[in-house]
Coordinates of C-alpha atoms and ligand atoms in Angstrom, one line a residue:
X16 CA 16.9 3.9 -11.1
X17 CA 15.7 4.2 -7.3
X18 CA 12.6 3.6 -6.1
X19 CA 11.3 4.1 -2.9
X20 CA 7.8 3.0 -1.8
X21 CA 6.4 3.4 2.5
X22 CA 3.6 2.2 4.1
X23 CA 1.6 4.1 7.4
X24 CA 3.5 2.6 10.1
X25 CA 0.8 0.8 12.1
X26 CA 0.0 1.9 16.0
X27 CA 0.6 -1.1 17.9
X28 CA -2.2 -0.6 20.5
X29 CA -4.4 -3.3 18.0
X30 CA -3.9 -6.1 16.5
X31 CA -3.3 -5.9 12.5
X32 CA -6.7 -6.0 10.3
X33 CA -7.4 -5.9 7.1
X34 CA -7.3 -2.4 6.8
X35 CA -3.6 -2.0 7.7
X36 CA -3.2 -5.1 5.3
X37 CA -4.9 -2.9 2.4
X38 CA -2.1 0.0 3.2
X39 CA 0.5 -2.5 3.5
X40 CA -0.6 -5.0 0.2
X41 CA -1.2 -1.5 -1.7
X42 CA 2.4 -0.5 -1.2
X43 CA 4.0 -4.4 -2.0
X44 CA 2.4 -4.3 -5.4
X45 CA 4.2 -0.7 -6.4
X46 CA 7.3 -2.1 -5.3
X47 CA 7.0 -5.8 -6.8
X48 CA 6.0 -4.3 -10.5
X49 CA 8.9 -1.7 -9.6
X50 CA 11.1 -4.6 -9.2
X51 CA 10.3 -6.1 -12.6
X52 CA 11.4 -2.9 -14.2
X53 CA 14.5 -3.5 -13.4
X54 CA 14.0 -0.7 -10.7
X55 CA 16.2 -0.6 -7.7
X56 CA 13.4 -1.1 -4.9
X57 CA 13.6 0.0 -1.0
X58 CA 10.0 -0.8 0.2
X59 CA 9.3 0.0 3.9
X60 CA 6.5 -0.6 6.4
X61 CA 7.0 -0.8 10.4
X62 CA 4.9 0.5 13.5
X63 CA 4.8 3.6 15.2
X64 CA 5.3 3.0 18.6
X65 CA 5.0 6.3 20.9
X66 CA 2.0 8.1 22.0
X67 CA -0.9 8.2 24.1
X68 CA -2.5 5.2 23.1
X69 CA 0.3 3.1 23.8
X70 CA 0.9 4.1 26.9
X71 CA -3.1 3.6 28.2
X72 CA -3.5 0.5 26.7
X73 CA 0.1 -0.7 28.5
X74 CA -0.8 0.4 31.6
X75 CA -4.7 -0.9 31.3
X76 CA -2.6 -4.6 30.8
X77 CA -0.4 -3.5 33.7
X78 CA 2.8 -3.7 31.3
X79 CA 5.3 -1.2 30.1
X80 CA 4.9 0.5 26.9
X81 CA 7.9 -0.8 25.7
X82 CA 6.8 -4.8 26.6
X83 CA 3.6 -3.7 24.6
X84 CA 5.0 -2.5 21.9
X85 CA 7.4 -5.4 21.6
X86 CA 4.9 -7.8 21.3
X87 CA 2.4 -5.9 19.1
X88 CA 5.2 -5.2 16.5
X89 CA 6.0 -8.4 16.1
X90 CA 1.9 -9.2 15.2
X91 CA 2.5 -6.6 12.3
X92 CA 6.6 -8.0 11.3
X93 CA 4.7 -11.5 11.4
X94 CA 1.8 -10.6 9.1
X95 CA 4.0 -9.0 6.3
X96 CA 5.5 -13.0 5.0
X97 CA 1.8 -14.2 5.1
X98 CA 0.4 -11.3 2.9
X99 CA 3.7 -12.2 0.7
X100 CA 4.6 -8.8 1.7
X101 CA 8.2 -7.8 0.5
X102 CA 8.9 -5.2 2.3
X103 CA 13.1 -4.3 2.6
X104 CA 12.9 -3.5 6.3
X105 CA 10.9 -3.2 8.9
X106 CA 11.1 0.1 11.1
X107 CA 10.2 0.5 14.8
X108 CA 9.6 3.9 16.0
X109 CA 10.8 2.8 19.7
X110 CA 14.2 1.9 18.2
X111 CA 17.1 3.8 19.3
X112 CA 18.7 5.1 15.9
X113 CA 14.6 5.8 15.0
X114 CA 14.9 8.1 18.0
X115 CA 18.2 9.6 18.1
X116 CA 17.6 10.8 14.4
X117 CA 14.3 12.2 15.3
X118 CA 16.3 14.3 17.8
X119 CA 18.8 15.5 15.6
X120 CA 16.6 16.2 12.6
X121 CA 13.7 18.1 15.4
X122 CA 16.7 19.9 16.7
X123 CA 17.5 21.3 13.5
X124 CA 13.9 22.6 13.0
X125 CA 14.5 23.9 15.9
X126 CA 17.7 25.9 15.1
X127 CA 16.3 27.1 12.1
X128 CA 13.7 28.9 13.8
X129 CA 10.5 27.3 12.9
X130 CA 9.6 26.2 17.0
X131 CA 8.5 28.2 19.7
X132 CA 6.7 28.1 23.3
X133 CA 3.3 28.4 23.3
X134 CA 0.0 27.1 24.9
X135 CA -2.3 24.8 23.3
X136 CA -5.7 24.2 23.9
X137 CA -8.3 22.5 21.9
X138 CA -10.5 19.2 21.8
X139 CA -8.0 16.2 22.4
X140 CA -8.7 12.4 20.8
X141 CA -6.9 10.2 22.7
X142 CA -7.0 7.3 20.4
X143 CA -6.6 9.8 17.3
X144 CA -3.7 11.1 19.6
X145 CA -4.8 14.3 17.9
X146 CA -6.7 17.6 18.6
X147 CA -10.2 17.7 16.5
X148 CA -11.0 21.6 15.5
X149 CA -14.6 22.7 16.9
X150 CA -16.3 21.8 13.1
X151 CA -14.8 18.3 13.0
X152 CA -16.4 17.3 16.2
X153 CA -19.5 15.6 16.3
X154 CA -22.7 15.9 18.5
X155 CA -22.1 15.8 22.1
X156 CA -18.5 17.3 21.5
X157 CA -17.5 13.0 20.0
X158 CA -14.5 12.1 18.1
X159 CA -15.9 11.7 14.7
X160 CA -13.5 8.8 13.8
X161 CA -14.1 7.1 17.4
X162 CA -17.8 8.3 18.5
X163 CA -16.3 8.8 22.0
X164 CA -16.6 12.3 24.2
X165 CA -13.9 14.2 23.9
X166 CA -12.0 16.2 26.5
X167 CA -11.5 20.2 25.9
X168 CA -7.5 20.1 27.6
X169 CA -4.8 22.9 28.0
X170 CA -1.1 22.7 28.1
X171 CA 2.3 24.5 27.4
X172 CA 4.1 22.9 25.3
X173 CA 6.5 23.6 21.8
X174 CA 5.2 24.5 18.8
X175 CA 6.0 24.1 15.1
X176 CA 5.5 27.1 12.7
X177 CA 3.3 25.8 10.1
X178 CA 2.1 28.9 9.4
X179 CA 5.5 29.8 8.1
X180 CA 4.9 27.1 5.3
X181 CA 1.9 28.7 3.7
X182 CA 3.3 30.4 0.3
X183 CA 5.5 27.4 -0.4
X184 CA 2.4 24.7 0.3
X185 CA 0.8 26.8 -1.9
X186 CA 3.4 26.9 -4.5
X187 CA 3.7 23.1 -4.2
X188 CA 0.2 22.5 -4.9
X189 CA -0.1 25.0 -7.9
X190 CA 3.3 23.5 -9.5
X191 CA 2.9 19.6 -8.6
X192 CA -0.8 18.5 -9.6
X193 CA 0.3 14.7 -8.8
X194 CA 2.2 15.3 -5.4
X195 CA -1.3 13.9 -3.9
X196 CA -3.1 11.6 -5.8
X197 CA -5.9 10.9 -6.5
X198 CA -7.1 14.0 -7.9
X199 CA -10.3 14.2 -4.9
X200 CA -7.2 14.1 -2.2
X201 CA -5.2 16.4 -3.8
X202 CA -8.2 19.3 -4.1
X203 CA -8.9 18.4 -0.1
X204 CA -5.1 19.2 0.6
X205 CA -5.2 22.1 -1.4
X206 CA -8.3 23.8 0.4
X207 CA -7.1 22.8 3.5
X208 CA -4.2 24.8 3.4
X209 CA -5.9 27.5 1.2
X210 CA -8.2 28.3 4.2
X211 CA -5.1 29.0 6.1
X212 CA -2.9 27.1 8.1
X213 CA -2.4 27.5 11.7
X214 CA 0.8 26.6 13.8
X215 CA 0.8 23.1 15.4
X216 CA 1.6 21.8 18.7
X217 CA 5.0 19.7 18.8
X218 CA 5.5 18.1 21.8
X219 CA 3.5 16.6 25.1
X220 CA 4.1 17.5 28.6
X221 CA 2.0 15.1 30.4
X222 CA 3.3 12.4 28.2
X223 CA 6.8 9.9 28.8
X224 CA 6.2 7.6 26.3
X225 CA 8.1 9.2 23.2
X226 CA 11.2 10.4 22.1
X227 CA 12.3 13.0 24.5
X228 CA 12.6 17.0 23.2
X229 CA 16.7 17.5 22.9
X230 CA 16.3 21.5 24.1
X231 CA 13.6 20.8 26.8
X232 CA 13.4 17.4 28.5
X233 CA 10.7 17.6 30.5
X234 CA 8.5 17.0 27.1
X235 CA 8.0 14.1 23.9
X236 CA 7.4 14.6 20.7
X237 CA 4.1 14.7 19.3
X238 CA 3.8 11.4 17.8
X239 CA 3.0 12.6 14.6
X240 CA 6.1 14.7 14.4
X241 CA 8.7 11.4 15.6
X242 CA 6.2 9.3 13.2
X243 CA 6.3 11.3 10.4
X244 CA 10.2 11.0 10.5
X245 CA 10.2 7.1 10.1
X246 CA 10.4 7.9 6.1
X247 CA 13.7 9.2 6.5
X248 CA 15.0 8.0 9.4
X249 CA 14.8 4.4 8.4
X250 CA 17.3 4.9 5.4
X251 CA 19.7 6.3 7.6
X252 CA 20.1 2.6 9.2
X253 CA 18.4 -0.1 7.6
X254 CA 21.3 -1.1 6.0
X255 CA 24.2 -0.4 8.8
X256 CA 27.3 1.0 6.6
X257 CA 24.9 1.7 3.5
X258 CA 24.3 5.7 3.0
X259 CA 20.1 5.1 1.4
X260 CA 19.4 8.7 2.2
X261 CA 21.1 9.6 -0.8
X262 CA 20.2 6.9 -2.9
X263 CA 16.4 6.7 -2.2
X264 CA 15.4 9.6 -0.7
X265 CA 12.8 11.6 -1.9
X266 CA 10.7 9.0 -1.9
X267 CA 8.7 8.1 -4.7
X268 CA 5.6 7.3 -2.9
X269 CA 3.9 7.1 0.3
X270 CA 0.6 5.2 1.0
X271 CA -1.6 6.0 3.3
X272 CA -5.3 6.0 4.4
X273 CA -7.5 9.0 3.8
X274 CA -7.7 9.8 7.3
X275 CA -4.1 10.9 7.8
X276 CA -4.0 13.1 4.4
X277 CA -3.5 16.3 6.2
X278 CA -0.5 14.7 8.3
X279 CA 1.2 13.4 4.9
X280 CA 0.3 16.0 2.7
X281 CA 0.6 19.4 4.5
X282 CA 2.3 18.4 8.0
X283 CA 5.2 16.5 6.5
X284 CA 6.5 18.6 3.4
X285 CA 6.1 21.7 6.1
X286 CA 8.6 19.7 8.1
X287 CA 10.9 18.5 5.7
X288 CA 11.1 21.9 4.2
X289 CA 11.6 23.0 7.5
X290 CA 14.3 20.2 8.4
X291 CA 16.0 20.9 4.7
X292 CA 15.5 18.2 2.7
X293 CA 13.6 17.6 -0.6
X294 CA 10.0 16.8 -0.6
X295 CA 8.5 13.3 -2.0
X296 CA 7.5 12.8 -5.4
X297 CA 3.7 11.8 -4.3
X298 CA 1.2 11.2 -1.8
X299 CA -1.3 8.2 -2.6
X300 CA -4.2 8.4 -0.9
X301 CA -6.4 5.3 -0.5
X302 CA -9.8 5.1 1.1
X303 CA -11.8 2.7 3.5
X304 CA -12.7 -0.7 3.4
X305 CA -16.0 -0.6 5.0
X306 CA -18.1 -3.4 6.6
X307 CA -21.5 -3.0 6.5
X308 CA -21.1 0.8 5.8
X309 CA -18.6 1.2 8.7
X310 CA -15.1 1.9 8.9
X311 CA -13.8 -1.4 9.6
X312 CA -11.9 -0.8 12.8
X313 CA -10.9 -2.4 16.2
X314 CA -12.7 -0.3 18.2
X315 CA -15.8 -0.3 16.4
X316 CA -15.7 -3.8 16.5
X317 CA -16.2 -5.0 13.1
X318 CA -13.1 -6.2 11.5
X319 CA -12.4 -9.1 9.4
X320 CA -9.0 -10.9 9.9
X321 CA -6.6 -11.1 7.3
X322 CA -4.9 -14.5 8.9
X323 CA -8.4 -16.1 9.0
X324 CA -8.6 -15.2 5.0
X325 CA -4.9 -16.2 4.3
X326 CA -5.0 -19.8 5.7
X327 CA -8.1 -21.1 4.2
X328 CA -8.0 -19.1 0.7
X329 CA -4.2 -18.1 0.4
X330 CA -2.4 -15.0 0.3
X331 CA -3.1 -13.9 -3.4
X332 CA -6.7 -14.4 -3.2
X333 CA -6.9 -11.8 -0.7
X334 CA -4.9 -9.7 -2.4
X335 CA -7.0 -10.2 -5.6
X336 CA -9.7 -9.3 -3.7
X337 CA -8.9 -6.2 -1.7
X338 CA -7.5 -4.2 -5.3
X339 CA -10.6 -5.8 -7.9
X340 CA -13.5 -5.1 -5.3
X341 CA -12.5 -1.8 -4.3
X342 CA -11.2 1.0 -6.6
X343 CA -7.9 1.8 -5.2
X344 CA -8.7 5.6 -3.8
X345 CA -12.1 5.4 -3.3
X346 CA -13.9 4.0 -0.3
X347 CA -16.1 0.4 -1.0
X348 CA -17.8 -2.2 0.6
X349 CA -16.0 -5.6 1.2
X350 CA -18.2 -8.9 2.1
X351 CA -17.2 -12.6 3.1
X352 CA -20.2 -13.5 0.4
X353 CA -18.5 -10.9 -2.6
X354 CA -15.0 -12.5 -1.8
X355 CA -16.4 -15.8 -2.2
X356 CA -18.1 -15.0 -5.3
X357 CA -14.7 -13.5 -6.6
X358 CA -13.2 -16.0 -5.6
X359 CA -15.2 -18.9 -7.1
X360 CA -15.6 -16.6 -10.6
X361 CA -12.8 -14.8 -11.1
X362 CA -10.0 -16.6 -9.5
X363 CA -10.7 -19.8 -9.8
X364 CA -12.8 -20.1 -13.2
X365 CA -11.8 -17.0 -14.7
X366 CA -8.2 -17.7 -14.4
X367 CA -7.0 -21.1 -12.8
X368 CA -9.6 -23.1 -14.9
X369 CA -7.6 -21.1 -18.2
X370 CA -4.4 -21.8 -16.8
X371 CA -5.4 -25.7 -16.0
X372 CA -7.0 -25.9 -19.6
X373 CA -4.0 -24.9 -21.5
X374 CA -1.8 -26.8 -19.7
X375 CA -4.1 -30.1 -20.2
X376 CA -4.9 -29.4 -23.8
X377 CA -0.6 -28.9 -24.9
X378 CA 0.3 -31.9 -22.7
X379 CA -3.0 -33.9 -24.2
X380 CA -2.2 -32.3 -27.6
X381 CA 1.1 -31.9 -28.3
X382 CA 2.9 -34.5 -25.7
X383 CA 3.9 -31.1 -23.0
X384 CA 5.5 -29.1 -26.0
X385 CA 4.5 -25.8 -26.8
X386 CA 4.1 -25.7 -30.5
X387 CA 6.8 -23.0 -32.7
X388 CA 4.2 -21.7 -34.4
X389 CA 3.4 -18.0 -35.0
X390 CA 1.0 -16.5 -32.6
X391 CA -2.4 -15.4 -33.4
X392 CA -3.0 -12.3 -34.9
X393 CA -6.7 -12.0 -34.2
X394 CA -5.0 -11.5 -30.2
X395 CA -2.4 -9.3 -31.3
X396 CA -5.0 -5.8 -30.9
X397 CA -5.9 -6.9 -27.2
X398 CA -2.4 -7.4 -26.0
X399 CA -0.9 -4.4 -28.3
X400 CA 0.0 -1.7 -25.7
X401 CA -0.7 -3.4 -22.5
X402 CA 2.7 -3.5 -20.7
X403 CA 2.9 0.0 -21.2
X404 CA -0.4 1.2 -20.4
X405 CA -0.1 -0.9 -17.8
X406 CA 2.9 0.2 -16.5
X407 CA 1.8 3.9 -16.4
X408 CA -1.1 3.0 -14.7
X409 CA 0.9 1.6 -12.0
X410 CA 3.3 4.5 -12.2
X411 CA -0.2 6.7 -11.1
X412 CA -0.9 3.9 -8.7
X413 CA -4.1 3.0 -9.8
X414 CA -3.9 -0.4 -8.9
X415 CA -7.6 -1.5 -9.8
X416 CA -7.9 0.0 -13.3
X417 CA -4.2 -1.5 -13.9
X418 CA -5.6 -5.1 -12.8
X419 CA -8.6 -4.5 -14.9
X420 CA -6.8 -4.1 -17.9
X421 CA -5.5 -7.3 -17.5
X422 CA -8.6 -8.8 -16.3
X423 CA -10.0 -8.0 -19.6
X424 CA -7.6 -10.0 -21.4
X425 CA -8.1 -13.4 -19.0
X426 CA -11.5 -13.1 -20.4
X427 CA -10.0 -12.7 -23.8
X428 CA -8.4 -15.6 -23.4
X429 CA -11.6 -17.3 -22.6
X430 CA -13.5 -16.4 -25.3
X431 CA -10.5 -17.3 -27.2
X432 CA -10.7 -20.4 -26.6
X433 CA -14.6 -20.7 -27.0
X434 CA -13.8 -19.1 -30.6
X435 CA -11.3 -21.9 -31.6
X436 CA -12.5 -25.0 -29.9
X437 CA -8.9 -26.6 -29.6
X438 CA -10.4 -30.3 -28.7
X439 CA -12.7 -29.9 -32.5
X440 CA -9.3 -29.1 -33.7
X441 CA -7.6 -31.8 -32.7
X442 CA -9.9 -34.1 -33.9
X443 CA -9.2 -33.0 -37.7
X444 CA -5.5 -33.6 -38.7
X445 CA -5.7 -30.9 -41.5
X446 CA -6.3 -28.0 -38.8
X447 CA -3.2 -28.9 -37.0
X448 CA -1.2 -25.9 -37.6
X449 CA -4.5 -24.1 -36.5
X450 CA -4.3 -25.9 -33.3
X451 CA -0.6 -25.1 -33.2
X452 CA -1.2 -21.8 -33.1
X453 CA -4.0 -21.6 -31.2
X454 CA -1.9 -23.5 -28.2
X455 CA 0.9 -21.3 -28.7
X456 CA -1.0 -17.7 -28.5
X457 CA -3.0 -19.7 -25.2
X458 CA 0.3 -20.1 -23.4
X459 CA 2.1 -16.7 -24.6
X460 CA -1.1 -15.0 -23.9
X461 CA -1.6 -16.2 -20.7
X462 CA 2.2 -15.9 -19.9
X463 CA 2.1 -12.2 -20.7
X464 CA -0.5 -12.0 -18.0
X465 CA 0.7 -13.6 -15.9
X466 CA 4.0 -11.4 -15.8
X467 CA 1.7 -8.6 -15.3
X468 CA -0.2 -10.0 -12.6
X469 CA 3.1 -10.9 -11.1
X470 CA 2.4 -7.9 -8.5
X471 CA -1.0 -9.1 -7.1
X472 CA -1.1 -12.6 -6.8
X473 CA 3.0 -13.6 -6.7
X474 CA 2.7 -17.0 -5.4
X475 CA 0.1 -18.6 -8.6
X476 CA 2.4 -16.3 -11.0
X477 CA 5.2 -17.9 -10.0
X478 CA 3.4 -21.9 -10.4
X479 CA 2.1 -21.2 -13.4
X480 CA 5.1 -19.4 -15.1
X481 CA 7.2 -22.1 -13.4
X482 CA 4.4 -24.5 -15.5
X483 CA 4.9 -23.1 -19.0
X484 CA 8.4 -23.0 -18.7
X485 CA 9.0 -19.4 -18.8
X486 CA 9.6 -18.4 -15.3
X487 CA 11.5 -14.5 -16.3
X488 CA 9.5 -11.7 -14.6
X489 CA 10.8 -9.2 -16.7
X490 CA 8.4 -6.7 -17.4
X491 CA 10.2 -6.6 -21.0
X492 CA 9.1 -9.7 -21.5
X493 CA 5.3 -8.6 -21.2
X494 CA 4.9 -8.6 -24.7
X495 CA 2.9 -11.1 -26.6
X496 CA 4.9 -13.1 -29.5
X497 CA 8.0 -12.2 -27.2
X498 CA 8.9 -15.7 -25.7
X499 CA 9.6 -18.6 -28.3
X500 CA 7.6 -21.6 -28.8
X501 CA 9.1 -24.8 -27.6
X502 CA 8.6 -24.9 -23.8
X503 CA 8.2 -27.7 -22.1
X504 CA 5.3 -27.4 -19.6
X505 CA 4.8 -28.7 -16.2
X506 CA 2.2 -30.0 -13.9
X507 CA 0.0 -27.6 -12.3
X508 CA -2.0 -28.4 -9.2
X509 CA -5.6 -26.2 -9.5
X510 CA -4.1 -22.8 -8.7
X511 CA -7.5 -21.7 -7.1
X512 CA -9.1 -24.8 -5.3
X513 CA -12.9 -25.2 -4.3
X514 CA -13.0 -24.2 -0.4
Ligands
MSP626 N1 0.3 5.4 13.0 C1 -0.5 6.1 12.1 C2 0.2 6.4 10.8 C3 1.6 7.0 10.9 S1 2.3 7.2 9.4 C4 3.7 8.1 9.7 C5 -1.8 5.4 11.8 N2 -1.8 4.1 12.1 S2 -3.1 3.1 12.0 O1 -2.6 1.8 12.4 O2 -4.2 3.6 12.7 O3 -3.5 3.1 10.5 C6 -2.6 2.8 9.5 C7 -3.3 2.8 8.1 O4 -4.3 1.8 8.1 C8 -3.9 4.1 7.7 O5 -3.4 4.4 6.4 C9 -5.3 3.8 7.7 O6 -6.0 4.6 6.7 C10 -5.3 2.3 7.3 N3 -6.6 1.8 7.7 C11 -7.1 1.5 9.0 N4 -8.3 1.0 8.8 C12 -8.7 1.1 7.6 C13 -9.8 0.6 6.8 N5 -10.9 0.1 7.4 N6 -9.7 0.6 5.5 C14 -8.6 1.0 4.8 N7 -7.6 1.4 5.5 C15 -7.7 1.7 6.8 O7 -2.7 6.0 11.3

């Protein structure tokens, strides 16, 4: 089966920060646990390009948009291999095809009757590139995203009939309870367009930088609108010769931030509907790392740098981090001190110190052989169910509770080993099957984990499965008592090391 997973593509007036890694990191672990079910994945991130932001901060650095964009891309293309991002292509909203499809797909909307002339006025963000409704805005008429005044402005340009969407919105929300997920998103969505939706402005006039109206060149696309179209666009020519329009398209799910819900979950199936195709299967909606309280966020200052966190504790640390710390969905709090800690107890005592122990005590043991003994029982409850639960966890996208179900069981592990004391074991040669099987549910239990865990932190799974000899990522292999005894096991530098 197909499954297609997107990312928000990233405006390329800042530099990347955690936050656009969280969207991005989000997204990779959907589509690596897809993977291991045999799934047939097309993952896609890129940056959106166009737009008023772009072209200020170009011309404030006495550049082209274009030069700015090309260099600020390639910040975001360059991050994606140091997260251990997979992603299967990387699109740029300045590309040619990007832009020549938005064209022919706006055109079409067009055609079918759903644009029209009009004057908009209303209070414009600049760096939201959006208009903010008179109740959005804060004291002293601000961006309430950006804290900066806001402009009232006026101009003619195309519109798009959103209104004309309103019954089938309606009708999507009352028949699809999981299009937007989670549930809190969803019931926003839903109000939103229950209070009525109103038609939206299309295009720019006093704008260059975009991809030029088809019926009426003197405007751009909105950049929401040429964006938004990246979803679709992309599969037409990520894979030159390849038709993945009709192999992955609906998508399966996009991620996104909270703050462009009513884009992604009113604004886009309006448009697809409009253009003719189908609608994707779900919106996940994540919320906001916060610093201090804040919205972490270039122009507020206060953002921590996912390269700086990479190089001195590795990729899957941060990645451990980011999805344990903070409930997928919900907003939270993230701290150098509470990664360290995390770091320190969960990563590398939790879990590397049970890996390292395991290995030590079969190679001390049993001379590197795992024994072919049964595997416990007494472990059998706590891993009975798990791929699956885990799986449709994942299949919801709730990333955190999925991890913490197999947090649970590192833990297990450790009491496990408490429980049995392998090294009084080994010390009487009468309990020798006992420390046969102890050693042999240790290293299938901790394999079976580590299968799982595959998704978040892909560069220790793939040391330590590569350690016990049983490097398959199957997910059908998740289940405990599934892999034979008999491995040989390998050396294992600390996976986790003091910092
Ligand atoms: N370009 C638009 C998206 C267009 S999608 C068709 C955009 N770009 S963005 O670069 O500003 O943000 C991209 C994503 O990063 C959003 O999902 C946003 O929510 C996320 N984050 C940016 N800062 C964030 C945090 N501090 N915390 C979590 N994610 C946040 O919006």
């Amino acid at each position: 089966m197909a499954f297609y997973v997107s990312t928000p593509i990233y405006y390329v007036n800042a530099a990347p920060h955690l936050g656009h890694a969280y969207s991005t990191i989000g997204a990779d672990i959907l589509a690596r646990h897809m993977r291991q079910r045999g799934e047939e994945v097309f993952f896609l991130t890129g940056t959106d390009e166009h737009g008023e932001p772009v072209a200020q901060a170009a011309e404030s650095e006495g550049v082209t948009p274009k030069e700015l964009a090309d260099r600020n891309a390639r910040h975001f293309e360059d991050l994606m291999p140091r997260l251990d991002v997979t992603n299967d292509f990387f699109i740029r909203t300045s590309d040619s095809r990007h832009e020549a499809m938005v064209q022919e797909i706006l055109q079409r909307v067009h055609d079918n009757g759903y644009v029209y002339a009009g004057t908009y006025e209303g209070w414009y963000c600049p760096r939201c590139a959006d208009f903010k409704t008179e109740t959005e805005l804060e004291e002293g008429n601000r961006c309430p995203i950006h804290k900066i005044v806001l402009e009232r402005e006026r101009e003619d340009n195309w519109f798009f009939a959103l209104s004309a969407f309103q019954e089938q919105l309606e009708r999507l929300y009352a028949e699809q309870e999981d299009f937007v997920l989670p549930r809190m998103r969803f019931n926003e969505a839903r109000s939103f367009i229950a209070q009525g939706l109103n038609d939206v402005s299309l295009s720019r006039a006093r704008l260059t930088w975009g991809v030029r109206v088809p019926w009426d060149e003197s405007q751009v696309f909105y950049v929401w609108f040429d964006a938004l179209l990246n979803y679709v666009t992309a599969l037409a020519f990520a894979r030159p010769g390849e038709d993945l329009v009709s192999k992955f398209w609906p998508a399966d799910y996009h991620v996104i931030g909270k703050d462009i819900l009513k884009f992604h979950a009113v604004f886009w199936p309006a448009l697809l509907l409009a253009a003719g195709y189908e609608l994707p299967r779900h919106v996940f909606v994540h919320g906001f790392l916060l610093m201090e309280g804040e919205k972490m966020s270039k122009s507020l200052g206060n953002v921590l740098d996912p390269i700086e966190v990479v190089d001195r504790y590795g990729s899957d640390a941060l990645r451990h981090y980011c999805f344990r710390e903070v409930s997928f969905g919900q907003d939270g709090s993230v701290s150098t001190a509470g990664f360290e800690a995390r770091y320190e107890t969960e990563l590398a005592n939790d879990y590397g110190n049970l890996a390292s122990r395991t290995l030590a005590m079969v190679s001390r043991y049993r001379d590197g052989i795992v024994p072919e003994a049964d595997c416990d029982s007494a472990l059998a409850v706590d891993f009975d169910g798990l791929a699956e639960r885990f799986s449709e966890q994942l299949d919801r996208a709730e990333l955190t509770a999925a991890l913490d179900e197999v947090w649970q069981r590192v833990r297990r592990l450790n009491r496990y080993v408490e429980e049995r004391a392998p090294w009084q074991l080994a010390k009487d040669p009468e309990r020798s099957g006992e420390l046969d099987v102890t050693l042999r549910s240790l290293t299938e239990g901790l394999r079976v984990l580590t299968v799982l865990l595959h998704p978040y932190l892909p560069q220790s799974a793939g040391r330590l499965l590569a350690a016990l000899g049983r490097p398959d990522l199957d997910l059908r292999a998740a289940r405990y008592g599934d892999s034979p005894g008999g491995a040989r096991v390998g050396e294992l530098e600390p996976l986790f090391p003091k910092r």
